[in-house]
Structure formats: C-alpha cells, structure tokens
PDB file of C-alpha atoms in Angstrom:
ATOM      1  CA  MET A   1       2.936  19.236 -13.266  1.00 35.00           C
ATOM      2  CA  ILE A   2       6.454  18.946 -13.921  1.00 35.00           C
ATOM      3  CA  ALA A   3       8.392  22.123 -13.710  1.00 37.00           C
ATOM      4  CA  ALA A   4      12.103  22.260 -14.774  1.00 37.00           C
ATOM      5  CA  ASN A   5      13.586  25.911 -15.519  1.00 36.00           C
ATOM      6  CA  ALA A   6      17.177  26.067 -16.741  1.00 36.00           C
ATOM      7  CA  GLN A   7      19.425  29.377 -16.146  1.00 37.00           C
ATOM      8  CA  GLN A   8      22.454  30.141 -17.801  1.00 39.00           C
ATOM      9  CA  THR A   9      25.231  31.383 -15.506  1.00 40.00           C
ATOM     10  CA  GLY A  10      28.651  31.957 -17.681  1.00 39.00           C
ATOM     11  CA  SER A  11      29.518  28.506 -19.337  1.00 34.00           C
ATOM     12  CA  GLU A  12      26.878  26.366 -16.712  1.00 37.00           C
ATOM     13  CA  ALA A  13      23.777  25.784 -16.935  1.00 43.00           C
ATOM     14  CA  LYS A  14      21.660  25.341 -13.491  1.00 57.00           C
ATOM     15  CA  THR A  15      18.446  23.302 -13.725  1.00 75.00           C
ATOM     16  CA  SER A  16      15.943  23.902 -11.007  1.00 86.00           C
ATOM     17  CA  PRO A  17      14.955  20.330  -9.731  1.00 91.00           C
ATOM     18  CA  ILE A  18      11.779  19.169 -11.094  1.00 95.00           C
ATOM     19  CA  ASP A  19       8.947  19.074  -8.659  1.00 97.00           C
ATOM     20  CA  LEU A  20       7.191  16.132  -8.323  1.00 98.00           C
ATOM     21  CA  SER A  21       3.395  15.002  -6.764  1.00 98.00           C
ATOM     22  CA  LEU A  22       4.191  12.551  -3.966  1.00 98.00           C
ATOM     23  CA  GLY A  23       1.347  10.402  -2.376  1.00 98.00           C
ATOM     24  CA  PHE A  24       1.550   7.972   0.397  1.00 98.00           C
ATOM     25  CA  SER A  25      -0.869   8.028   3.518  1.00 95.00           C
ATOM     26  CA  PRO A  26      -0.893   9.122   6.743  1.00 94.00           C
ATOM     27  CA  CYS A  27      -0.188   5.415   8.074  1.00 91.00           C
ATOM     28  CA  PRO A  28       2.839   4.904  10.781  1.00 93.00           C
ATOM     29  CA  ASN A  29       4.522   2.449   8.291  1.00 94.00           C
ATOM     30  CA  ASP A  30       4.419   5.561   5.347  1.00 96.00           C
ATOM     31  CA  THR A  31       5.563   7.917   7.410  1.00 97.00           C
ATOM     32  CA  PHE A  32       8.614   6.355   8.581  1.00 97.00           C
ATOM     33  CA  ILE A  33       9.632   5.169   5.485  1.00 98.00           C
ATOM     34  CA  PHE A  34       8.970   8.738   3.510  1.00 98.00           C
ATOM     35  CA  HIS A  35      10.288  10.747   6.509  1.00 98.00           C
ATOM     36  CA  ALA A  36      13.895  11.415   5.410  1.00 98.00           C
ATOM     37  CA  LEU A  37      12.713  11.774   1.712  1.00 98.00           C
ATOM     38  CA  VAL A  38      10.485  14.798   2.150  1.00 97.00           C
ATOM     39  CA  HIS A  39      12.527  16.051   4.409  1.00 96.00           C
ATOM     40  CA  GLY A  40      15.774  16.262   2.519  1.00 96.00           C
ATOM     41  CA  LEU A  41      17.568  13.775   4.763  1.00 97.00           C
ATOM     42  CA  VAL A  42      18.786  11.698   1.805  1.00 97.00           C
ATOM     43  CA  PRO A  43      19.777  12.646  -1.488  1.00 96.00           C
ATOM     44  CA  ALA A  44      17.205  12.728  -4.632  1.00 96.00           C
ATOM     45  CA  PRO A  45      19.174  14.633  -7.193  1.00 96.00           C
ATOM     46  CA  GLY A  46      17.457  16.693  -9.718  1.00 96.00           C
ATOM     47  CA  VAL A  47      14.202  16.011  -7.903  1.00 96.00           C
ATOM     48  CA  ALA A  48      11.747  17.662  -5.185  1.00 96.00           C
ATOM     49  CA  PHE A  49       8.615  16.700  -3.974  1.00 97.00           C
ATOM     50  CA  SER A  50       5.113  17.856  -3.153  1.00 96.00           C
ATOM     51  CA  GLU A  51       3.873  15.115  -0.820  1.00 96.00           C
ATOM     52  CA  ARG A  52       0.130  14.813  -0.527  1.00 97.00           C
ATOM     53  CA  LEU A  53      -1.186  12.227   2.268  1.00 97.00           C
ATOM     54  CA  GLU A  54      -4.394  10.456   1.982  1.00 96.00           C
ATOM     55  CA  ASP A  55      -6.072   6.896   2.689  1.00 92.00           C
ATOM     56  CA  VAL A  56      -5.019   4.545   0.177  1.00 93.00           C
ATOM     57  CA  GLU A  57      -7.884   3.949  -1.631  1.00 94.00           C
ATOM     58  CA  THR A  58      -8.185   7.364  -2.373  1.00 96.00           C
ATOM     59  CA  LEU A  59      -4.602   7.283  -3.114  1.00 97.00           C
ATOM     60  CA  ASN A  60      -5.736   4.186  -5.604  1.00 97.00           C
ATOM     61  CA  ARG A  61      -8.267   6.617  -7.003  1.00 97.00           C
ATOM     62  CA  LEU A  62      -6.110   9.518  -7.597  1.00 98.00           C
ATOM     63  CA  VAL A  63      -3.455   7.170  -9.591  1.00 98.00           C
ATOM     64  CA  LEU A  64      -6.502   5.637 -11.604  1.00 98.00           C
ATOM     65  CA  ALA A  65      -7.137   9.212 -12.563  1.00 98.00           C
ATOM     66  CA  GLY A  66      -3.196   9.973 -13.513  1.00 98.00           C
ATOM     67  CA  ALA A  67      -3.354  12.950 -10.936  1.00 98.00           C
ATOM     68  CA  LEU A  68      -0.296  11.787  -9.009  1.00 98.00           C
ATOM     69  CA  GLU A  69       3.427  11.130 -10.786  1.00 98.00           C
ATOM     70  CA  VAL A  70       4.690   9.341  -7.770  1.00 98.00           C
ATOM     71  CA  SER A  71       2.601   7.296  -5.439  1.00 98.00           C
ATOM     72  CA  LYS A  72       2.123   4.658  -2.467  1.00 98.00           C
ATOM     73  CA  ILE A  73      -1.308   2.304  -4.056  1.00 98.00           C
ATOM     74  CA  SER A  74      -2.502  -1.305  -3.510  1.00 97.00           C
ATOM     75  CA  TYR A  75      -0.954  -4.162  -5.267  1.00 97.00           C
ATOM     76  CA  HIS A  76      -4.273  -4.581  -6.600  1.00 97.00           C
ATOM     77  CA  LEU A  77      -4.420  -1.350  -8.578  1.00 97.00           C
ATOM     78  CA  LEU A  78      -1.438  -2.147 -10.101  1.00 97.00           C
ATOM     79  CA  GLY A  79      -3.015  -4.226 -12.689  1.00 94.00           C
ATOM     80  CA  HIS A  80      -5.021  -1.248 -13.374  1.00 96.00           C
ATOM     81  CA  VAL A  81      -2.259   0.891 -14.337  1.00 97.00           C
ATOM     82  CA  LEU A  82       0.465  -0.633 -15.647  1.00 96.00           C
ATOM     83  CA  ASP A  83      -0.053   1.224 -19.197  1.00 95.00           C
ATOM     84  CA  ASP A  84       1.207   4.850 -17.163  1.00 97.00           C
ATOM     85  CA  TYR A  85       3.121   3.195 -14.139  1.00 97.00           C
ATOM     86  CA  LEU A  86       5.923   1.255 -13.609  1.00 97.00           C
ATOM     87  CA  LEU A  87       6.430  -0.083 -10.250  1.00 98.00           C
ATOM     88  CA  LEU A  88       9.805   0.678  -7.890  1.00 98.00           C
ATOM     89  CA  ARG A  89      11.262  -1.609  -6.022  1.00 98.00           C
ATOM     90  CA  SER A  90      11.633  -0.088  -2.795  1.00 98.00           C
ATOM     91  CA  GLY A  91       9.051   2.026  -0.171  1.00 97.00           C
ATOM     92  CA  GLY A  92       6.108  -0.521  -0.527  1.00 95.00           C
ATOM     93  CA  ALA A  93       4.605  -3.114   2.018  1.00 95.00           C
ATOM     94  CA  LEU A  94       5.109  -6.749   1.669  1.00 95.00           C
ATOM     95  CA  GLY A  95       5.949  -9.379   3.936  1.00 93.00           C
ATOM     96  CA  ARG A  96       4.635 -12.168   6.231  1.00 93.00           C
ATOM     97  CA  GLY A  97       2.194 -12.312   8.788  1.00 90.00           C
ATOM     98  CA  CYS A  98       1.019  -9.044   7.970  1.00 89.00           C
ATOM     99  CA  GLY A  99      -2.429  -9.642   5.588  1.00 91.00           C
ATOM    100  CA  PRO A 100      -6.016  -8.162   6.069  1.00 95.00           C
ATOM    101  CA  LEU A 101      -7.996  -9.792   8.362  1.00 96.00           C
ATOM    102  CA  LEU A 102     -11.856 -10.757   7.752  1.00 97.00           C
ATOM    103  CA  VAL A 103     -13.727 -10.273  11.317  1.00 96.00           C
ATOM    104  CA  SER A 104     -17.201 -10.576  12.549  1.00 96.00           C
ATOM    105  CA  ARG A 105     -19.211 -10.314  15.984  1.00 93.00           C
ATOM    106  CA  GLU A 106     -19.411 -13.796  16.204  1.00 90.00           C
ATOM    107  CA  PRO A 107     -18.140 -16.937  14.505  1.00 89.00           C
ATOM    108  CA  LEU A 108     -19.287 -17.457  11.181  1.00 84.00           C
ATOM    109  CA  ASP A 109     -18.469 -19.882   8.366  1.00 82.00           C
ATOM    110  CA  GLN A 110     -18.277 -18.990   5.014  1.00 82.00           C
ATOM    111  CA  ALA A 111     -21.841 -20.497   4.131  1.00 82.00           C
ATOM    112  CA  ARG A 112     -23.517 -18.519   6.968  1.00 88.00           C
ATOM    113  CA  LEU A 113     -21.751 -15.182   4.867  1.00 91.00           C
ATOM    114  CA  LYS A 114     -22.982 -15.977   1.506  1.00 92.00           C
ATOM    115  CA  GLY A 115     -25.708 -12.937   0.233  1.00 93.00           C
ATOM    116  CA  ARG A 116     -24.661 -11.184   3.563  1.00 96.00           C
ATOM    117  CA  PRO A 117     -23.009  -7.555   3.836  1.00 97.00           C
ATOM    118  CA  ILE A 118     -18.927  -7.763   3.936  1.00 97.00           C
ATOM    119  CA  ALA A 119     -17.420  -4.481   4.142  1.00 97.00           C
ATOM    120  CA  LEU A 120     -14.314  -3.757   2.231  1.00 97.00           C
ATOM    121  CA  PRO A 121     -11.760  -0.942   2.495  1.00 93.00           C
ATOM    122  CA  GLY A 122     -12.275   0.347  -1.134  1.00 94.00           C
ATOM    123  CA  GLU A 123     -12.759  -1.018  -4.449  1.00 96.00           C
ATOM    124  CA  TYR A 124      -9.113  -0.989  -5.518  1.00 97.00           C
ATOM    125  CA  THR A 125      -7.062  -2.217  -2.502  1.00 96.00           C
ATOM    126  CA  THR A 126      -5.676  -5.642  -2.354  1.00 96.00           C
ATOM    127  CA  ALA A 127      -7.835  -6.472   0.923  1.00 95.00           C
ATOM    128  CA  ALA A 128     -10.667  -6.286  -1.738  1.00 96.00           C
ATOM    129  CA  LEU A 129      -8.460  -8.753  -4.041  1.00 97.00           C
ATOM    130  CA  LEU A 130      -7.776 -11.296  -1.544  1.00 97.00           C
ATOM    131  CA  LEU A 131     -11.342 -11.699  -0.624  1.00 97.00           C
ATOM    132  CA  ARG A 132     -12.503 -11.925  -4.021  1.00 96.00           C
ATOM    133  CA  LEU A 133      -9.848 -14.374  -4.773  1.00 97.00           C
ATOM    134  CA  PHE A 134     -10.309 -16.322  -1.439  1.00 96.00           C
ATOM    135  CA  ASP A 135     -14.201 -16.754  -1.726  1.00 95.00           C
ATOM    136  CA  PRO A 136     -15.568 -15.456  -4.964  1.00 95.00           C
ATOM    137  CA  SER A 137     -19.151 -16.432  -3.936  1.00 94.00           C
ATOM    138  CA  LEU A 138     -18.676 -13.660  -1.445  1.00 94.00           C
ATOM    139  CA  ASP A 139     -20.320 -10.883  -3.430  1.00 92.00           C
ATOM    140  CA  ASN A 140     -22.417  -8.504  -1.381  1.00 96.00           C
ATOM    141  CA  LEU A 141     -19.446  -6.168  -0.998  1.00 97.00           C
ATOM    142  CA  VAL A 142     -19.939  -2.818   0.778  1.00 96.00           C
ATOM    143  CA  TYR A 143     -16.989  -0.136   0.546  1.00 96.00           C
ATOM    144  CA  LEU A 144     -16.147   2.106   3.507  1.00 94.00           C
ATOM    145  CA  PRO A 145     -13.520   4.101   4.558  1.00 90.00           C
ATOM    146  CA  PHE A 146     -11.186   1.589   6.734  1.00 86.00           C
ATOM    147  CA  GLU A 147     -11.535   3.857   9.968  1.00 87.00           C
ATOM    148  CA  LYS A 148     -15.368   3.034   9.455  1.00 93.00           C
ATOM    149  CA  ILE A 149     -15.337  -0.932   8.784  1.00 94.00           C
ATOM    150  CA  MET A 150     -15.067  -2.188  12.638  1.00 94.00           C
ATOM    151  CA  PRO A 151     -17.865   0.274  13.919  1.00 94.00           C
ATOM    152  CA  ALA A 152     -19.787  -0.898  11.187  1.00 96.00           C
ATOM    153  CA  VAL A 153     -19.236  -4.647  12.295  1.00 96.00           C
ATOM    154  CA  ALA A 154     -19.580  -4.112  15.942  1.00 95.00           C
ATOM    155  CA  ASP A 155     -23.098  -2.215  15.646  1.00 95.00           C
ATOM    156  CA  GLY A 156     -24.291  -5.031  12.830  1.00 94.00           C
ATOM    157  CA  SER A 157     -24.435  -2.938  10.090  1.00 96.00           C
ATOM    158  CA  VAL A 158     -22.542  -5.643   7.988  1.00 96.00           C
ATOM    159  CA  ALA A 159     -22.185  -9.468   8.723  1.00 96.00           C
ATOM    160  CA  ALA A 160     -18.437  -9.194   8.352  1.00 97.00           C
ATOM    161  CA  GLY A 161     -15.792  -6.838   7.149  1.00 97.00           C
ATOM    162  CA  VAL A 162     -11.932  -6.862   5.925  1.00 97.00           C
ATOM    163  CA  ILE A 163      -9.530  -4.921   8.363  1.00 94.00           C
ATOM    164  CA  ILE A 164      -6.405  -3.428   7.592  1.00 88.00           C
ATOM    165  CA  HIS A 165      -3.558  -1.140   9.217  1.00 79.00           C
ATOM    166  CA  GLU A 166      -3.338  -0.846  12.973  1.00 74.00           C
ATOM    167  CA  SER A 167      -7.236  -2.567  13.043  1.00 79.00           C
ATOM    168  CA  ARG A 168      -5.151  -5.741  13.315  1.00 80.00           C
ATOM    169  CA  PHE A 169      -4.041  -4.664  16.709  1.00 79.00           C
ATOM    170  CA  THR A 170      -7.317  -3.361  17.918  1.00 82.00           C
ATOM    171  CA  TYR A 171     -10.308  -5.614  16.674  1.00 87.00           C
ATOM    172  CA  GLN A 172     -10.577  -7.674  19.702  1.00 87.00           C
ATOM    173  CA  GLY A 173     -11.174  -4.574  22.081  1.00 86.00           C
ATOM    174  CA  LEU A 174     -14.469  -4.020  20.172  1.00 88.00           C
ATOM    175  CA  GLY A 175     -15.806  -7.558  20.597  1.00 91.00           C
ATOM    176  CA  LEU A 176     -14.796  -8.724  17.186  1.00 94.00           C
ATOM    177  CA  THR A 177     -13.714 -12.387  16.446  1.00 94.00           C
ATOM    178  CA  LYS A 178     -11.068 -13.194  13.659  1.00 95.00           C
ATOM    179  CA  LEU A 179     -12.538 -15.409  10.475  1.00 95.00           C
ATOM    180  CA  VAL A 180      -9.875 -15.532   7.873  1.00 95.00           C
ATOM    181  CA  ASP A 181      -6.551 -14.322   7.823  1.00 95.00           C
ATOM    182  CA  LEU A 182      -6.169 -13.635   4.398  1.00 96.00           C
ATOM    183  CA  GLY A 183      -2.299 -12.987   4.217  1.00 94.00           C
ATOM    184  CA  GLN A 184      -1.756 -16.175   5.968  1.00 95.00           C
ATOM    185  CA  TRP A 185      -4.482 -18.190   3.304  1.00 96.00           C
ATOM    186  CA  TRP A 186      -2.383 -16.144   0.472  1.00 97.00           C
ATOM    187  CA  GLU A 187       1.099 -17.444   1.978  1.00 97.00           C
ATOM    188  CA  GLU A 188      -0.249 -20.946   2.401  1.00 97.00           C
ATOM    189  CA  SER A 189      -2.070 -21.232  -1.077  1.00 96.00           C
ATOM    190  CA  THR A 190       1.093 -19.544  -2.938  1.00 97.00           C
ATOM    191  CA  GLY A 191       4.237 -19.856  -0.916  1.00 97.00           C
ATOM    192  CA  HIS A 192       4.840 -16.487  -1.138  1.00 98.00           C
ATOM    193  CA  PRO A 193       4.831 -13.259   0.940  1.00 96.00           C
ATOM    194  CA  ILE A 194       1.469 -11.177   0.521  1.00 95.00           C
ATOM    195  CA  PRO A 195       2.243  -7.876  -1.697  1.00 96.00           C
ATOM    196  CA  LEU A 196       0.103  -5.103   0.269  1.00 95.00           C
ATOM    197  CA  GLY A 197       0.935  -1.850  -1.378  1.00 97.00           C
ATOM    198  CA  GLY A 198       3.902  -0.428  -3.552  1.00 98.00           C
ATOM    199  CA  ILE A 199       4.877   2.697  -5.079  1.00 98.00           C
ATOM    200  CA  VAL A 200       4.660   3.316  -8.766  1.00 98.00           C
ATOM    201  CA  ALA A 201       6.182   6.529 -10.531  1.00 98.00           C
ATOM    202  CA  LYS A 202       4.963   7.776 -14.021  1.00 98.00           C
ATOM    203  CA  ARG A 203       6.302   5.967 -16.587  1.00 97.00           C
ATOM    204  CA  SER A 204       6.475   9.459 -18.542  1.00 97.00           C
ATOM    205  CA  LEU A 205       9.362  10.351 -16.082  1.00 97.00           C
ATOM    206  CA  GLY A 206      11.892   8.590 -18.129  1.00 97.00           C
ATOM    207  CA  PRO A 207      14.528   5.822 -16.583  1.00 96.00           C
ATOM    208  CA  GLU A 208      16.938   8.275 -15.313  1.00 96.00           C
ATOM    209  CA  VAL A 209      14.397   9.814 -12.765  1.00 97.00           C
ATOM    210  CA  LEU A 210      12.606   6.941 -11.861  1.00 97.00           C
ATOM    211  CA  LEU A 211      16.076   5.218 -10.997  1.00 97.00           C
ATOM    212  CA  THR A 212      16.754   8.206  -8.848  1.00 97.00           C
ATOM    213  CA  LEU A 213      13.287   7.889  -7.264  1.00 98.00           C
ATOM    214  CA  GLU A 214      13.776   3.945  -6.755  1.00 98.00           C
ATOM    215  CA  ALA A 215      17.060   4.416  -5.301  1.00 98.00           C
ATOM    216  CA  ALA A 216      16.186   7.536  -2.728  1.00 98.00           C
ATOM    217  CA  LEU A 217      13.676   5.584  -1.303  1.00 98.00           C
ATOM    218  CA  ALA A 218      15.362   2.471  -0.481  1.00 98.00           C
ATOM    219  CA  GLN A 219      18.217   5.175   0.927  1.00 98.00           C
ATOM    220  CA  SER A 220      15.176   6.417   2.818  1.00 98.00           C
ATOM    221  CA  VAL A 221      13.927   3.672   4.597  1.00 98.00           C
ATOM    222  CA  ARG A 222      17.582   2.628   5.483  1.00 98.00           C
ATOM    223  CA  HIS A 223      17.771   5.957   7.217  1.00 98.00           C
ATOM    224  CA  ALA A 224      14.689   5.124   8.903  1.00 97.00           C
ATOM    225  CA  PHE A 225      15.869   2.157  10.046  1.00 96.00           C
ATOM    226  CA  ALA A 226      18.942   3.634  11.380  1.00 97.00           C
ATOM    227  CA  ASN A 227      17.437   6.723  13.117  1.00 96.00           C
ATOM    228  CA  PRO A 228      14.294   5.333  13.992  1.00 88.00           C
ATOM    229  CA  GLY A 229      13.848   8.148  16.789  1.00 91.00           C
ATOM    230  CA  LEU A 230      14.246  11.122  13.787  1.00 94.00           C
ATOM    231  CA  ALA A 231      10.597  10.192  12.598  1.00 93.00           C
ATOM    232  CA  ARG A 232       8.876  10.051  15.570  1.00 93.00           C
ATOM    233  CA  GLY A 233       7.127  13.693  15.752  1.00 93.00           C
ATOM    234  CA  TYR A 234       6.587  13.344  11.953  1.00 95.00           C
ATOM    235  CA  ILE A 235       4.922  10.267  12.502  1.00 94.00           C
ATOM    236  CA  ARG A 236       2.797  10.865  15.512  1.00 92.00           C
ATOM    237  CA  ALA A 237       1.609  14.204  13.836  1.00 92.00           C
ATOM    238  CA  HIS A 238      -0.116  12.207  11.143  1.00 92.00           C
ATOM    239  CA  SER A 239      -1.248   9.318  13.586  1.00 85.00           C
ATOM    240  CA  GLN A 240      -2.402  11.458  16.799  1.00 69.00           C
ATOM    241  CA  GLU A 241      -5.146   9.056  17.664  1.00 70.00           C
ATOM    242  CA  MET A 242      -2.596   6.033  18.181  1.00 77.00           C
ATOM    243  CA  SER A 243      -0.592   5.025  21.082  1.00 83.00           C
ATOM    244  CA  ASP A 244       3.077   4.951  20.871  1.00 85.00           C
ATOM    245  CA  ALA A 245       2.944   1.084  20.994  1.00 86.00           C
ATOM    246  CA  VAL A 246       0.402   0.793  18.330  1.00 83.00           C
ATOM    247  CA  CYS A 247       2.323   3.101  15.956  1.00 87.00           C
ATOM    248  CA  ASP A 248       5.745   0.781  16.464  1.00 89.00           C
ATOM    249  CA  ALA A 249       3.577  -2.324  16.243  1.00 86.00           C
ATOM    250  CA  HIS A 250       2.201  -1.023  13.011  1.00 86.00           C
ATOM    251  CA  ILE A 251       5.880   0.236  11.829  1.00 93.00           C
ATOM    252  CA  SER A 252       7.629  -3.165  12.982  1.00 91.00           C
ATOM    253  CA  LEU A 253       4.846  -5.687  10.683  1.00 88.00           C
ATOM    254  CA  TYR A 254       4.853  -3.387   7.739  1.00 92.00           C
ATOM    255  CA  VAL A 255       8.199  -2.165   7.191  1.00 95.00           C
ATOM    256  CA  ASN A 256      10.923  -4.663   6.685  1.00 96.00           C
ATOM    257  CA  ASP A 257      13.869  -5.585   4.042  1.00 97.00           C
ATOM    258  CA  PHE A 258      11.246  -5.698   0.831  1.00 97.00           C
ATOM    259  CA  SER A 259      10.570  -2.190   1.763  1.00 98.00           C
ATOM    260  CA  VAL A 260      14.269  -1.790   0.786  1.00 98.00           C
ATOM    261  CA  ASN A 261      14.350  -3.957  -1.826  1.00 98.00           C
ATOM    262  CA  LEU A 262      11.806  -6.309  -3.393  1.00 97.00           C
ATOM    263  CA  GLY A 263      14.575  -8.524  -4.553  1.00 97.00           C
ATOM    264  CA  ALA A 264      13.508 -11.706  -6.464  1.00 97.00           C
ATOM    265  CA  GLU A 265      11.324 -12.799  -3.700  1.00 97.00           C
ATOM    266  CA  GLY A 266       9.514  -9.946  -3.526  1.00 97.00           C
ATOM    267  CA  GLU A 267       9.219  -9.566  -7.334  1.00 97.00           C
ATOM    268  CA  ALA A 268       7.972 -13.201  -7.549  1.00 97.00           C
ATOM    269  CA  ALA A 269       4.930 -12.425  -5.202  1.00 97.00           C
ATOM    270  CA  VAL A 270       3.676  -9.465  -7.358  1.00 97.00           C
ATOM    271  CA  ARG A 271       3.536 -11.175 -10.312  1.00 97.00           C
ATOM    272  CA  VAL A 272       1.750 -14.212  -8.970  1.00 97.00           C
ATOM    273  CA  LEU A 273      -0.556 -11.795  -7.150  1.00 98.00           C
ATOM    274  CA  LEU A 274      -1.344 -10.204 -10.785  1.00 97.00           C
ATOM    275  CA  GLU A 275      -1.319 -13.551 -12.341  1.00 97.00           C
ATOM    276  CA  ARG A 276      -4.294 -14.518  -9.955  1.00 97.00           C
ATOM    277  CA  ALA A 277      -6.098 -11.901 -10.331  1.00 97.00           C
ATOM    278  CA  ALA A 278      -5.954 -12.124 -14.052  1.00 97.00           C
ATOM    279  CA  GLN A 279      -7.063 -15.514 -14.072  1.00 97.00           C
ATOM    280  CA  ALA A 280      -9.984 -14.602 -11.996  1.00 97.00           C
ATOM    281  CA  GLY A 281     -10.997 -11.820 -14.496  1.00 96.00           C
ATOM    282  CA  ILE A 282     -10.687  -9.106 -11.917  1.00 96.00           C
ATOM    283  CA  ILE A 283      -7.587  -7.057 -14.162  1.00 95.00           C
ATOM    284  CA  LYS A 284      -6.782  -7.581 -17.160  1.00 92.00           C
ATOM    285  CA  PRO A 285      -3.583  -9.845 -18.331  1.00 93.00           C
ATOM    286  CA  THR A 286      -0.103  -8.153 -17.738  1.00 89.00           C
ATOM    287  CA  THR A 287       1.839  -7.400 -20.652  1.00 85.00           C
ATOM    288  CA  GLY A 288       5.068  -5.284 -20.619  1.00 83.00           C
ATOM    289  CA  SER A 289       7.525  -4.471 -18.222  1.00 92.00           C
ATOM    290  CA  LEU A 290       6.328  -4.043 -14.281  1.00 96.00           C
ATOM    291  CA  PHE A 291       9.781  -2.300 -13.571  1.00 96.00           C
ATOM    292  CA  ILE A 292      12.616   0.083 -14.522  1.00 92.00           C
ATOM    293  CA  SER A 293      14.757  -2.348 -16.617  1.00 79.00           C
TER     294      SER A 293
END
C-alpha cells in the first residue's frame, strides 16, 4: 500500500515519501544493482522502499497477482502484465553471451529429448519461453526451483534441464553436458541481445514517480560500477554459498550498459521477444505502451 502523509508547517506543506514495495532477487547481479538505491546512496526524491528479496519465479507470480509496486521480473512475464505495469529502461539484465543453457547428463539430440521430462526454472521465466520458442515439440515440461534443476538432471529425475544464474559456471562440476545455449540460439536467429529480466512498476504510480524510479535505478547502477567494493557485504549476505569468484563472474555477465539504460538496441530486443512469444501463442499480442513516454 502506498502511503503519503502531508503536514502543514507554516505556509509550507511537507509530504512524507511514498513507500513502495520493491522486489528483486538475492542473486549477485540484483543486489549489486539495487544496493545503492535501497541504502539511500543515490537520490530518489519523494520515494522510499520496502524491499522484498525472492527468487525470480516468486517475483513473477507476485507481480502477476499485482502484489508488488516495483519489481524485477522475467521478460517472459512482461507480456502477461502490461495492462497494469510499465517497463523501466534501467536496472534489468539484457546482453550477449548470457542466456540460459539446456544441459543433460549425456549428449542428446532434439529427437531423443522429445517426450522426455525437461526441467525449467518456473513457468514465467524467460528460460521457459526460450525453450518453447526453440522447439515447441519439447512439451514434457517440469517446473522446479532453479537451484534444484542441476541435481535433478544429475540424478536422472529429468532428462535435461534449462539452467540460469550461477549454474552457468558450475554445471560441469556435476558432470553435466551443454546441449544448447539458448541465448546463443536467440542471438543468431534474431541478431538481438537476449532480454532476460527487467524492472516493472505499476502504471498507477503516475509519470512523475515512474520517471523518478527510472532515473534512480540508472544512478544506482552507475554508483555500483563506480564503487564496486561498497556492495560486497550486501551481495555476500544474500549469496553465502557462492565464492567471491562466482559472484564476480555473475555480476560481470549480467550487469552491463543495458542495465543503465536499454537504449534503442535493448528496447528493440524486448519488442522482438514479445512479438515472437505472441506469434507462438504464448502471450497475447502487445498493444499500447511498454515504457514511460
């Protein structure tokens, strides 16, 4: 609930900041990006935050239910919530060489995968969307928390799995084999960078607040780039099982110039992803604005 209280002092009216629910994941790229914003190290005039850290599929479902005012989501989900949310141009994960991987215990071609269970890290993740776009015939889909996918592949519970986040750096240690780099497939088939996750905010907040949020997020990313050591404790507090090297690799892979501002190239990539999802009948066709005008 947004709350704003005004108090009259003489001829001046002082208004307390509106308190916005803010969702993002505990992954190093998100805690790196949001550290300065949630710790008041960059200005966000008239706005305060109550943060909620959850895995991305939990955030997707919270936004689908309208339960968060500002949140990180998978770009797949964006196509389902545009009636109520706008996409902010800063704070997200979009790039090249950073897409989800389809892995298994042994080399398998697509024909041998058909009909066999494939684990995905949530129904509304971009990883799930990419696999469905890559090969719609792979339809025996099992949804698991992302951290349980590699163990399920390794013990044979599923034939293959689509992995995200830090799993890109650790799957070989479990003896798993990469079958398809879905990000590479996307880049080669479209020419665009891969949109993974973005930041949405409720349209009802209004243009002034939305533009404030967008600018503050961009400043938070710039602050993190300029002061990479300041966020270290916050990042490690939410990623205790990762080594510093894996945290750093995670941030380097998923945080880049597109995280400051999507720009024309990033915006085009998002639109193409939504268009392809709509053509495949996975989301409804997009109408109206995606961004703050």
